Amino acid sequence: VQLLESGGGLVQPGGSLRLSCAASGFKFTNYHMTWVRQVPGKGLEWVSSITNGAVLTSYADSVKGRFTISRDNANNTLYLQMNSLKTEDTALYYCATGSHRDWADPTNYRGQGTQVTVAS
């Protein structure tokens, strides 16, 4: 199983970034998928999840209305469109298999992360 995140970088407050997560080694369409993030010294924070068929999405209150999760099942790729970025969005962003309820279970997988830094 491999989850490879990309698209992070340095952006000014109010800016946008689009994160991607390329999945391989498992049947992508069988899995709900999730984005989580982590600030140094703090625990993992759930950001957003999408069901395997992309019918349902859910968001943390802190990102609702600014972030959009999506997936391309034909190309085994998960996305996170981040708009109106704030300094508090600065974190290492990971994609993970699983729903908003079970992404942290040890049976699920997580990538290596991509750094997002929001600063002027």
PDB file of C-alpha atoms in Angstrom:
ATOM      1  CA  VAL A   1       0.000   0.000   0.000  1.00  0.00           C
ATOM      2  CA  GLN A   2       1.284   3.428  -0.905  1.00  0.00           C
ATOM      3  CA  LEU A   3      -0.260   6.853  -0.336  1.00  0.00           C
ATOM      4  CA  LEU A   4       1.785   9.691  -1.790  1.00  0.00           C
ATOM      5  CA  GLU A   5       0.738  13.250  -0.952  1.00  0.00           C
ATOM      6  CA  SER A   6       1.795  16.282  -2.980  1.00  0.00           C
ATOM      7  CA  GLY A   7       0.836  19.877  -3.547  1.00  0.00           C
ATOM      8  CA  GLY A   8       1.883  21.446  -0.291  1.00  0.00           C
ATOM      9  CA  GLY A   9       3.907  24.617  -0.065  1.00  0.00           C
ATOM     10  CA  LEU A  10       4.113  28.154   1.236  1.00  0.00           C
ATOM     11  CA  VAL A  11       1.113  30.382   0.627  1.00  0.00           C
ATOM     12  CA  GLN A  12      -0.036  33.741   1.945  1.00  0.00           C
ATOM     13  CA  PRO A  13      -3.131  34.052   4.105  1.00  0.00           C
ATOM     14  CA  GLY A  14      -6.200  34.076   1.904  1.00  0.00           C
ATOM     15  CA  GLY A  15      -4.497  31.985  -0.733  1.00  0.00           C
ATOM     16  CA  SER A  16      -5.290  28.541  -2.097  1.00  0.00           C
ATOM     17  CA  LEU A  17      -3.609  25.196  -2.497  1.00  0.00           C
ATOM     18  CA  ARG A  18      -4.718  21.867  -3.916  1.00  0.00           C
ATOM     19  CA  LEU A  19      -3.356  18.742  -2.296  1.00  0.00           C
ATOM     20  CA  SER A  20      -3.262  15.412  -4.099  1.00  0.00           C
ATOM     21  CA  CYS A  21      -2.837  11.890  -2.803  1.00  0.00           C
ATOM     22  CA  ALA A  22      -1.895   9.164  -5.263  1.00  0.00           C
ATOM     23  CA  ALA A  23      -2.945   5.738  -4.020  1.00  0.00           C
ATOM     24  CA  SER A  24      -1.581   2.379  -5.091  1.00  0.00           C
ATOM     25  CA  GLY A  25      -1.330  -1.187  -3.871  1.00  0.00           C
ATOM     26  CA  PHE A  26      -4.960  -1.582  -2.878  1.00  0.00           C
ATOM     27  CA  LYS A  27      -8.412  -1.316  -4.401  1.00  0.00           C
ATOM     28  CA  PHE A  28      -8.979   2.425  -4.025  1.00  0.00           C
ATOM     29  CA  THR A  29     -12.679   2.241  -4.844  1.00  0.00           C
ATOM     30  CA  ASN A  30     -13.307  -0.009  -1.841  1.00  0.00           C
ATOM     31  CA  TYR A  31     -12.090   2.547   0.667  1.00  0.00           C
ATOM     32  CA  HIS A  32     -13.471   5.663   2.225  1.00  0.00           C
ATOM     33  CA  MET A  33     -10.670   8.230   2.366  1.00  0.00           C
ATOM     34  CA  THR A  34      -9.688  10.950   4.798  1.00  0.00           C
ATOM     35  CA  TRP A  35      -7.386  13.945   5.175  1.00  0.00           C
ATOM     36  CA  VAL A  36      -5.853  14.649   8.558  1.00  0.00           C
ATOM     37  CA  ARG A  37      -3.241  17.185   9.657  1.00  0.00           C
ATOM     38  CA  GLN A  38      -0.712  17.632  12.404  1.00  0.00           C
ATOM     39  CA  VAL A  39       1.014  20.616  13.916  1.00  0.00           C
ATOM     40  CA  PRO A  40       4.383  19.899  15.597  1.00  0.00           C
ATOM     41  CA  GLY A  41       3.843  18.999  19.223  1.00  0.00           C
ATOM     42  CA  LYS A  42       0.156  18.261  18.766  1.00  0.00           C
ATOM     43  CA  GLY A  43      -1.881  15.216  17.851  1.00  0.00           C
ATOM     44  CA  LEU A  44      -3.429  14.366  14.526  1.00  0.00           C
ATOM     45  CA  GLU A  45      -6.506  16.417  13.678  1.00  0.00           C
ATOM     46  CA  TRP A  46      -9.206  15.080  11.386  1.00  0.00           C
ATOM     47  CA  VAL A  47      -9.900  17.474   8.477  1.00  0.00           C
ATOM     48  CA  SER A  48     -12.249  15.826   5.988  1.00  0.00           C
ATOM     49  CA  SER A  49     -13.514  12.490   4.704  1.00  0.00           C
ATOM     50  CA  ILE A  50     -15.203  11.172   1.586  1.00  0.00           C
ATOM     51  CA  THR A  51     -17.013   7.911   1.010  1.00  0.00           C
ATOM     52  CA  ASN A  52     -15.677   5.379  -1.445  1.00  0.00           C
ATOM     53  CA  GLY A  53     -18.219   6.328  -4.101  1.00  0.00           C
ATOM     54  CA  ALA A  54     -17.776  10.040  -3.417  1.00  0.00           C
ATOM     55  CA  VAL A  55     -21.435  10.396  -2.508  1.00  0.00           C
ATOM     56  CA  LEU A  56     -20.892  11.774   0.989  1.00  0.00           C
ATOM     57  CA  THR A  57     -18.321  14.189   2.373  1.00  0.00           C
ATOM     58  CA  SER A  58     -17.726  15.566   5.834  1.00  0.00           C
ATOM     59  CA  TYR A  59     -15.573  18.377   7.224  1.00  0.00           C
ATOM     60  CA  ALA A  60     -14.202  19.612  10.487  1.00  0.00           C
ATOM     61  CA  ASP A  61     -15.885  22.829  11.592  1.00  0.00           C
ATOM     62  CA  SER A  62     -12.552  24.628  11.312  1.00  0.00           C
ATOM     63  CA  VAL A  63     -12.373  24.066   7.543  1.00  0.00           C
ATOM     64  CA  LYS A  64     -16.031  23.852   6.536  1.00  0.00           C
ATOM     65  CA  GLY A  65     -16.837  26.209   3.697  1.00  0.00           C
ATOM     66  CA  ARG A  66     -13.165  26.678   2.801  1.00  0.00           C
ATOM     67  CA  PHE A  67     -11.920  23.177   1.971  1.00  0.00           C
ATOM     68  CA  THR A  68     -13.346  20.704  -0.532  1.00  0.00           C
ATOM     69  CA  ILE A  69     -12.499  17.016  -0.621  1.00  0.00           C
ATOM     70  CA  SER A  70     -12.889  15.026  -3.823  1.00  0.00           C
ATOM     71  CA  ARG A  71     -11.618  11.878  -5.465  1.00  0.00           C
ATOM     72  CA  ASP A  72     -10.950  10.485  -8.924  1.00  0.00           C
ATOM     73  CA  ASN A  73     -11.607   6.776  -8.678  1.00  0.00           C
ATOM     74  CA  ALA A  74     -10.516   6.164 -12.255  1.00  0.00           C
ATOM     75  CA  ASN A  75      -7.058   7.455 -11.395  1.00  0.00           C
ATOM     76  CA  ASN A  76      -6.842   6.376  -7.739  1.00  0.00           C
ATOM     77  CA  THR A  77      -6.340   9.935  -6.532  1.00  0.00           C
ATOM     78  CA  LEU A  78      -7.698  11.882  -3.590  1.00  0.00           C
ATOM     79  CA  TYR A  79      -7.761  15.691  -3.520  1.00  0.00           C
ATOM     80  CA  LEU A  80      -8.164  18.494  -1.026  1.00  0.00           C
ATOM     81  CA  GLN A  81      -8.875  21.944  -2.413  1.00  0.00           C
ATOM     82  CA  MET A  82      -8.016  24.516   0.231  1.00  0.00           C
ATOM     83  CA  ASN A  83      -9.221  28.091  -0.196  1.00  0.00           C
ATOM     84  CA  SER A  84      -9.125  31.153   2.053  1.00  0.00           C
ATOM     85  CA  LEU A  85      -6.196  29.673   3.907  1.00  0.00           C
ATOM     86  CA  LYS A  86      -5.418  30.918   7.401  1.00  0.00           C
ATOM     87  CA  THR A  87      -2.208  30.826   9.407  1.00  0.00           C
ATOM     88  CA  GLU A  88      -3.816  28.234  11.668  1.00  0.00           C
ATOM     89  CA  ASP A  89      -4.076  25.860   8.700  1.00  0.00           C
ATOM     90  CA  THR A  90      -0.292  25.479   8.775  1.00  0.00           C
ATOM     91  CA  ALA A  91       0.400  21.779   9.337  1.00  0.00           C
ATOM     92  CA  LEU A  92       1.640  18.555   7.839  1.00  0.00           C
ATOM     93  CA  TYR A  93      -1.268  17.122   5.852  1.00  0.00           C
ATOM     94  CA  TYR A  94      -1.736  13.379   5.467  1.00  0.00           C
ATOM     95  CA  CYS A  95      -4.134  11.308   3.460  1.00  0.00           C
ATOM     96  CA  ALA A  96      -5.391   8.122   5.023  1.00  0.00           C
ATOM     97  CA  THR A  97      -7.667   5.233   4.269  1.00  0.00           C
ATOM     98  CA  GLY A  98     -10.822   5.028   6.331  1.00  0.00           C
ATOM     99  CA  SER A  99     -13.808   7.117   7.257  1.00  0.00           C
ATOM    100  CA  HIS A 100     -14.067   9.994   9.716  1.00  0.00           C
ATOM    101  CA  ARG A 101     -14.854   7.335  12.348  1.00  0.00           C
ATOM    102  CA  ASP A 102     -12.062   4.817  11.802  1.00  0.00           C
ATOM    103  CA  TRP A 103      -9.145   6.469   9.955  1.00  0.00           C
ATOM    104  CA  ALA A 104      -7.014   6.184  13.117  1.00  0.00           C
ATOM    105  CA  ASP A 105      -7.508   2.442  13.432  1.00  0.00           C
ATOM    106  CA  PRO A 106      -4.228   0.547  13.056  1.00  0.00           C
ATOM    107  CA  THR A 107      -5.753  -1.415  10.160  1.00  0.00           C
ATOM    108  CA  ASN A 108      -5.850   1.740   8.047  1.00  0.00           C
ATOM    109  CA  TYR A 109      -2.988   3.359   6.173  1.00  0.00           C
ATOM    110  CA  ARG A 110      -1.540   6.859   6.107  1.00  0.00           C
ATOM    111  CA  GLY A 111       0.946   8.558   3.790  1.00  0.00           C
ATOM    112  CA  GLN A 112       4.102  10.491   4.640  1.00  0.00           C
ATOM    113  CA  GLY A 113       2.457  13.881   4.454  1.00  0.00           C
ATOM    114  CA  THR A 114       2.898  17.169   2.618  1.00  0.00           C
ATOM    115  CA  GLN A 115       3.717  20.412   4.422  1.00  0.00           C
ATOM    116  CA  VAL A 116       1.386  23.373   4.133  1.00  0.00           C
ATOM    117  CA  THR A 117       2.651  26.682   5.487  1.00  0.00           C
ATOM    118  CA  VAL A 118       0.422  29.732   5.526  1.00  0.00           C
ATOM    119  CA  ALA A 119       2.389  32.872   6.269  1.00  0.00           C
ATOM    120  CA  SER A 120       2.884  36.386   5.034  1.00  0.00           C
TER     121      SER A 120
END
